[in-house]
PDB file of C-alpha atoms in Angstrom:
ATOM      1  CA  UNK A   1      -0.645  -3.029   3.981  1.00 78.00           C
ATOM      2  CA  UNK A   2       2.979  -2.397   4.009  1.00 84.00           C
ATOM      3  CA  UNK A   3       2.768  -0.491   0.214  1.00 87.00           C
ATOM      4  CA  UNK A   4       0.434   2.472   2.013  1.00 83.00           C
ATOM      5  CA  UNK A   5       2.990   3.610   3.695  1.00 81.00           C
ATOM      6  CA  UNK A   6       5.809   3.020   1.300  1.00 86.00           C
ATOM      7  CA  UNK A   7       4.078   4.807  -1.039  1.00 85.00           C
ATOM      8  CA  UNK A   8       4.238   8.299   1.003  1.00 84.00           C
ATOM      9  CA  UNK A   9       7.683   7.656   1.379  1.00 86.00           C
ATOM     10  CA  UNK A  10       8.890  10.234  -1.345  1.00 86.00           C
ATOM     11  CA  UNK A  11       6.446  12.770   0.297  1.00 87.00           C
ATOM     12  CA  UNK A  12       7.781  12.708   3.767  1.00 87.00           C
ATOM     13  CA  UNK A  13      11.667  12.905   2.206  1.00 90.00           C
ATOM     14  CA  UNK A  14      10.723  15.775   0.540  1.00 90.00           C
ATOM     15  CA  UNK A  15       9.235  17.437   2.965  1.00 91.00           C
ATOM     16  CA  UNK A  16      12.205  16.364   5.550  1.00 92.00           C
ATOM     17  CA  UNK A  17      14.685  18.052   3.050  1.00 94.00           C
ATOM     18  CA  UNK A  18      12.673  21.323   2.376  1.00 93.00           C
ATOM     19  CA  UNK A  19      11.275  21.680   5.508  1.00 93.00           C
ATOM     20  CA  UNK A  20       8.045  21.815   4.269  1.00 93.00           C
ATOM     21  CA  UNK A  21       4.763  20.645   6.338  1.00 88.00           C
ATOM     22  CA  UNK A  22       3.563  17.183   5.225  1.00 83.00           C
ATOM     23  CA  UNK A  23       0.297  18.123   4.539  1.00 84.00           C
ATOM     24  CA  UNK A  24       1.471  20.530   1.648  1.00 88.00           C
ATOM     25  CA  UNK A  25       4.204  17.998   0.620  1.00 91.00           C
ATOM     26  CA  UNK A  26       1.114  15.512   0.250  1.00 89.00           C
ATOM     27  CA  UNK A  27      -1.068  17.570  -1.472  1.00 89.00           C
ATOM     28  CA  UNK A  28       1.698  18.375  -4.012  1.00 92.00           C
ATOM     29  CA  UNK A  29       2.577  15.107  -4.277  1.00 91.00           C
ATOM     30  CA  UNK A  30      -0.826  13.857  -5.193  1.00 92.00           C
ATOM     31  CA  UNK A  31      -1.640  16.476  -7.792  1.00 94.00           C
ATOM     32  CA  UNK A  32       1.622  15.682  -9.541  1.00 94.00           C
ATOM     33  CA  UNK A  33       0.406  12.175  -9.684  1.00 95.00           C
ATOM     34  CA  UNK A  34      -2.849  13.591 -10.958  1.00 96.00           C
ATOM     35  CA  UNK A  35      -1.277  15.190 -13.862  1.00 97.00           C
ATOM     36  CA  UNK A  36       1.040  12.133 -14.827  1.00 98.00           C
ATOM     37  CA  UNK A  37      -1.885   9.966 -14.895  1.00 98.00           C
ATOM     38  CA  UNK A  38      -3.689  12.658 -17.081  1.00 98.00           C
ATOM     39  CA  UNK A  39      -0.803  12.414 -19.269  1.00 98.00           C
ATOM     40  CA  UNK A  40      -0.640   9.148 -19.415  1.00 98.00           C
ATOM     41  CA  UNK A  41      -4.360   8.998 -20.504  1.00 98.00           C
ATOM     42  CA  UNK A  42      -4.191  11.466 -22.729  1.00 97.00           C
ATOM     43  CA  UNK A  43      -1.275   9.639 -24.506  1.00 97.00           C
ATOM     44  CA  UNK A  44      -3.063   6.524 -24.595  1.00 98.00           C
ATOM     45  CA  UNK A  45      -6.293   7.784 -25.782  1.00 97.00           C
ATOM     46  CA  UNK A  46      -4.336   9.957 -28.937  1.00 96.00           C
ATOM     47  CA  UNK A  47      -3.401   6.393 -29.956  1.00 96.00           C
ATOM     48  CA  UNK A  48      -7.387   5.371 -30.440  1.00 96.00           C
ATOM     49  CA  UNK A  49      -8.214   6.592 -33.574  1.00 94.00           C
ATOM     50  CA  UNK A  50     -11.966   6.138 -33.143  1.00 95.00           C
ATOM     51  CA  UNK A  51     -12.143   8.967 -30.803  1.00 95.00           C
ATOM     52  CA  UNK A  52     -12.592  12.633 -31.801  1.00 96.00           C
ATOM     53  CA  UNK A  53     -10.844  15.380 -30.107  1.00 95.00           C
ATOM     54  CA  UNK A  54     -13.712  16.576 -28.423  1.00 97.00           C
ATOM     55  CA  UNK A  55     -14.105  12.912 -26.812  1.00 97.00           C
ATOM     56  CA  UNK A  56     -10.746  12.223 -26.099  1.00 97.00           C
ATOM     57  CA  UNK A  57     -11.201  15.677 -24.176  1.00 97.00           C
ATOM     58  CA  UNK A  58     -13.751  14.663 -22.248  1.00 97.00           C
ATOM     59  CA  UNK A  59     -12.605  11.659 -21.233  1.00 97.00           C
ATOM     60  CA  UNK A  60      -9.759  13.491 -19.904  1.00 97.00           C
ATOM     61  CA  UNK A  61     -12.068  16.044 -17.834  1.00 97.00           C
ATOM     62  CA  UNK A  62     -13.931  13.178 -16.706  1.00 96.00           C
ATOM     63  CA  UNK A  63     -10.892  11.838 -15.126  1.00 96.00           C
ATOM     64  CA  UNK A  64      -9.817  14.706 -13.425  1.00 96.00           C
ATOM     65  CA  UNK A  65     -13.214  15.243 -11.920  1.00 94.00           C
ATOM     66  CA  UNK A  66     -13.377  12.149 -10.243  1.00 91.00           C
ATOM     67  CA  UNK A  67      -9.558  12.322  -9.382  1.00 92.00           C
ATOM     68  CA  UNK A  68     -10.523  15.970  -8.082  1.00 90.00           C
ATOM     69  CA  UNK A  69     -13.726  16.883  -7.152  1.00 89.00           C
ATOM     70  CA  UNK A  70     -15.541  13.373  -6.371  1.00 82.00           C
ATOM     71  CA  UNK A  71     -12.591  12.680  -3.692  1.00 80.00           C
ATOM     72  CA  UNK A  72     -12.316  15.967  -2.492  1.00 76.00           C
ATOM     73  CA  UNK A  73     -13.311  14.965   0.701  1.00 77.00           C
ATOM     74  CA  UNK A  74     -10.957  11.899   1.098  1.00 78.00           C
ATOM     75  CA  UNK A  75      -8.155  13.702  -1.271  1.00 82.00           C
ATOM     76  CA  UNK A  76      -4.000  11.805  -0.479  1.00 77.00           C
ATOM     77  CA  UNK A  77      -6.746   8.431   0.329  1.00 83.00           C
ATOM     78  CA  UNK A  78      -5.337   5.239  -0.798  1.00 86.00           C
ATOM     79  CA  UNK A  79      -8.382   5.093  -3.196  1.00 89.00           C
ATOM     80  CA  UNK A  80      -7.913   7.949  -4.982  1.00 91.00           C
ATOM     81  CA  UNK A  81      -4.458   6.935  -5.420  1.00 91.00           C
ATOM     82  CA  UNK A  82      -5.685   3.537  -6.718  1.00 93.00           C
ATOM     83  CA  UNK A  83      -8.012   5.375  -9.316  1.00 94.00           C
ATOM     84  CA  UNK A  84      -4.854   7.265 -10.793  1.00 96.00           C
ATOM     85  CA  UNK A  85      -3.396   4.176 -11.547  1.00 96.00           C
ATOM     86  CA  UNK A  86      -6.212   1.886 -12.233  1.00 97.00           C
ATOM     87  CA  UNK A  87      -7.531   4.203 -15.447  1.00 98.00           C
ATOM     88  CA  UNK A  88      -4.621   3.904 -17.259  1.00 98.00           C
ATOM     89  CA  UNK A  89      -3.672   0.255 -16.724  1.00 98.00           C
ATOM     90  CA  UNK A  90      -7.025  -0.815 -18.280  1.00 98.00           C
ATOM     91  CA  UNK A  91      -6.688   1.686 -20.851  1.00 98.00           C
ATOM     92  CA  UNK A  92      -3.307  -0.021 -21.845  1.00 98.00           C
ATOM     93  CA  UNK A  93      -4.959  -3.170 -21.561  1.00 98.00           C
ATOM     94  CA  UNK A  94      -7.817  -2.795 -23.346  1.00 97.00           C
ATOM     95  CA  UNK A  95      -5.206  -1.527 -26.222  1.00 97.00           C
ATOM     96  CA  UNK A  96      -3.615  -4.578 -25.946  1.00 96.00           C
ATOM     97  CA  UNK A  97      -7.274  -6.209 -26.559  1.00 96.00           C
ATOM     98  CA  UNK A  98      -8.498  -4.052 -29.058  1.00 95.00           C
ATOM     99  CA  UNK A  99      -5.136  -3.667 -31.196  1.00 94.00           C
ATOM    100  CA  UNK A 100      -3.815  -0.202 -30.862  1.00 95.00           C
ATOM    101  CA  UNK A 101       0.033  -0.352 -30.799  1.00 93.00           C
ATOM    102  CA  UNK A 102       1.615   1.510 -27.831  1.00 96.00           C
ATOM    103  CA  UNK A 103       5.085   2.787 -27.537  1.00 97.00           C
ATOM    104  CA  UNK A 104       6.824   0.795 -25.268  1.00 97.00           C
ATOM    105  CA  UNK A 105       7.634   3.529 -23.076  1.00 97.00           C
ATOM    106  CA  UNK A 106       4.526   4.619 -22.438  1.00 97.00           C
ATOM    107  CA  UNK A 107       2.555   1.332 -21.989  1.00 98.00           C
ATOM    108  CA  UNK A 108       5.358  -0.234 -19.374  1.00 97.00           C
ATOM    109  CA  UNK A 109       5.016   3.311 -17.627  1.00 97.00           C
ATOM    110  CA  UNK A 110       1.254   3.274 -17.205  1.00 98.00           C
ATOM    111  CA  UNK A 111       1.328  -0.842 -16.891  1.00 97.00           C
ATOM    112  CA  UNK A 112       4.058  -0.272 -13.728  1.00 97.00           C
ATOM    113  CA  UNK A 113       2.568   2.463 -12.234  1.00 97.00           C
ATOM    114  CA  UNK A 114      -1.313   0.960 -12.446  1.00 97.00           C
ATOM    115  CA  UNK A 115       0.119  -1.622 -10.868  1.00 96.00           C
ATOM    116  CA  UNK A 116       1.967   0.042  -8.316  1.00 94.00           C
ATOM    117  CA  UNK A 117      -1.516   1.797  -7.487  1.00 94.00           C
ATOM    118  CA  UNK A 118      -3.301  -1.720  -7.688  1.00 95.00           C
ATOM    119  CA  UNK A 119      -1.193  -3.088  -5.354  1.00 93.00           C
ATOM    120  CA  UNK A 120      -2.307  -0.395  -2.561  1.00 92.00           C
ATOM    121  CA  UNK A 121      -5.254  -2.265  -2.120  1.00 91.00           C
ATOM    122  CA  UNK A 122      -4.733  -5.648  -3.888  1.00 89.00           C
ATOM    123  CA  UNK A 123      -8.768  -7.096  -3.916  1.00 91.00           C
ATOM    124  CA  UNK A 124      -9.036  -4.424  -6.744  1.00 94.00           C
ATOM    125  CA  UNK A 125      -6.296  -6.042  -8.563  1.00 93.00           C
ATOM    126  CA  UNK A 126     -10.055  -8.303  -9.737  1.00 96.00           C
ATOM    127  CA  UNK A 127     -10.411  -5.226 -12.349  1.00 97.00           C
ATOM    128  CA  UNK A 128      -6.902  -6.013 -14.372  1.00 97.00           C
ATOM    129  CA  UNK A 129      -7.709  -9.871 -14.004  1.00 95.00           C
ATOM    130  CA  UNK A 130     -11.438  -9.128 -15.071  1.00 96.00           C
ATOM    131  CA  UNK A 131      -9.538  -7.184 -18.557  1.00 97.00           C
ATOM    132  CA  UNK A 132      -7.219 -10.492 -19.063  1.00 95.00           C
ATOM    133  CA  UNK A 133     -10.258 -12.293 -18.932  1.00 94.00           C
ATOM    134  CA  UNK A 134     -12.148 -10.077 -21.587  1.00 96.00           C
ATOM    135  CA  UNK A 135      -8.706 -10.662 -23.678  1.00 96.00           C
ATOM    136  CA  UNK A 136      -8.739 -14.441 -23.492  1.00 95.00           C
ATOM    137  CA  UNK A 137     -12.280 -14.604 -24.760  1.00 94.00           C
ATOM    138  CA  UNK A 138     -12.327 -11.829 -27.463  1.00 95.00           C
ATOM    139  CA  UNK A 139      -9.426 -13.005 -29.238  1.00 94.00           C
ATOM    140  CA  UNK A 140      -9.824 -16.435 -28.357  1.00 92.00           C
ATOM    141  CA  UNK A 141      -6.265 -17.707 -26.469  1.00 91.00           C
ATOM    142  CA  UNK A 142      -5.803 -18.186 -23.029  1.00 86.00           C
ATOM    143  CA  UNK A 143      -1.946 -19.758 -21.968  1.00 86.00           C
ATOM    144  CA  UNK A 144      -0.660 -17.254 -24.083  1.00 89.00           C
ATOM    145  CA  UNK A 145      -1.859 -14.345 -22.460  1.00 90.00           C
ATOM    146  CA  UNK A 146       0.665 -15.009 -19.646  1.00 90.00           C
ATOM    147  CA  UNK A 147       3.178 -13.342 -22.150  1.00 94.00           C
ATOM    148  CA  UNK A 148       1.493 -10.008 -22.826  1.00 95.00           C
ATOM    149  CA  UNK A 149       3.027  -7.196 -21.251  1.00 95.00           C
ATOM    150  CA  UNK A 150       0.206  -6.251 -18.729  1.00 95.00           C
ATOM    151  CA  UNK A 151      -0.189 -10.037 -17.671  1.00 96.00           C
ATOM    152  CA  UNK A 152       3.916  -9.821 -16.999  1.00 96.00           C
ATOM    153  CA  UNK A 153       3.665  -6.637 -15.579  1.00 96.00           C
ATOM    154  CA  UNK A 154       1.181  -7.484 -12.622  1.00 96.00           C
ATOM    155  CA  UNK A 155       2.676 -10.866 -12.129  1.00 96.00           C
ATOM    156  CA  UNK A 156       5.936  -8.913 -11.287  1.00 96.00           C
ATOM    157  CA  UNK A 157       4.437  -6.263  -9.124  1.00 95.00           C
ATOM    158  CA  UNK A 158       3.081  -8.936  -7.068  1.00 94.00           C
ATOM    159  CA  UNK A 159       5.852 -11.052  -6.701  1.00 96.00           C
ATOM    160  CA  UNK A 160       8.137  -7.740  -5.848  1.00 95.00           C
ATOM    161  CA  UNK A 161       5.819  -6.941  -3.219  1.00 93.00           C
ATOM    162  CA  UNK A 162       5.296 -10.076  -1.423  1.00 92.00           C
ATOM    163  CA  UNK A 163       9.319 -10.264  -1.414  1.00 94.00           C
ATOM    164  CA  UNK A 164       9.543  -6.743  -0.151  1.00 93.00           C
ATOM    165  CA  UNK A 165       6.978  -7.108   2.288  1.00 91.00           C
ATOM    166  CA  UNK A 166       8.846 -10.196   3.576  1.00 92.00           C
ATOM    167  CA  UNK A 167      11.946  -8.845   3.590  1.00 93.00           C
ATOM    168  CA  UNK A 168      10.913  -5.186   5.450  1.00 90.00           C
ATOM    169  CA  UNK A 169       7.788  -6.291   6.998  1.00 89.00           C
ATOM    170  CA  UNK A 170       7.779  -9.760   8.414  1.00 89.00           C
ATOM    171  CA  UNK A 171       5.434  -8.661  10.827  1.00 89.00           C
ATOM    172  CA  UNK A 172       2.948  -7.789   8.469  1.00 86.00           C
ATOM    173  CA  UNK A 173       2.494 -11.844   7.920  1.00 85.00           C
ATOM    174  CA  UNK A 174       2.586 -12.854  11.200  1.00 83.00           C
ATOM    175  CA  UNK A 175       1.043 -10.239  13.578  1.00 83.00           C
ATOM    176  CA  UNK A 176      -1.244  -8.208  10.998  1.00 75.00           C
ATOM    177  CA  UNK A 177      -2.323 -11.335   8.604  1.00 66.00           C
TER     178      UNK A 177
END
């Protein structure tokens, strides 16, 4: 899909105007995405006030293990990209379900980048639509949910995408599709 290699994009510029080699450019890149996820979790989780410290904690250093050491051997994949954004997309969601108010900074960052990352692989966009689900039944509406931030959110990442795609890879929809 057109968004894997978009998504590079900021790597290879970088590395253009440094003169860097990609593949340390990359491997930058992804560990700063690494970190903003992590601090995006760990802003989200702060917010649950059922959870300790200590679980909050290791939450967090269960996320960077399988960010880290589980994809070590496919580290810069698409999929481990995904994961980055995936975690804290349905953490924002499931604050939306459970009640725990976000800033609005944070959960439009974390709702746009999950679904940036989503979008790299859009079959696993089933996970956010599995969460709206979970939110329509638990607190019993359905039309409305189409006005919740993460239910905008996606709905505009998708429709971005498909117009970008059409407009810098026509191809993509009638050679590749």
């Amino acid at each position: 899909p057109p968004l894997s290699y978009v998504s590079l994009l900021p790597a290879v510029l970088i590395g253009k105007i440094l003169h860097l080699s990609p593949v340390f450019v990359v491997y930058g890149y992804i560990v700063a995405l690494i970190a903003f996820a992590a601090a995006l979790i760990s802003s989200i989780l702060k917010r649950w006030d059922f959870l300790e410290e200590d679980d909050r904690l290791a939450l967090i250093a269960g996320f960077l293990a399988g960010a880290t050491i589980i994809s070590s051997v496919s580290f810069a994949e698409r999929e481990q990209v995904l994961f980055l954004g995936l975690v804290p997309l349905a953490l924002v969601q499931l604050s939306l379900t459970w009640g725990y108010g976000l800033p609005k900074k944070l959960q439009w960052g974390a709702l746009a980048f999950g679904a940036v990352c989503v979008l790299l692989k859009p079959h696993f966009g089933i996970i956010p639509v599995a969460l709206l689900i979970h939110r329509a039944v638990v607190q019993r509406r359905l039309f409305s949910l189409v006005w919740d931030a993460d239910s905008i959110c996606l709905s505009l990442g998708v429709s971005a995408y498909l117009a970008f795609s059409f407009l810098f890879f026509p191809d993509y929809f009638s050679i590749v599709l």
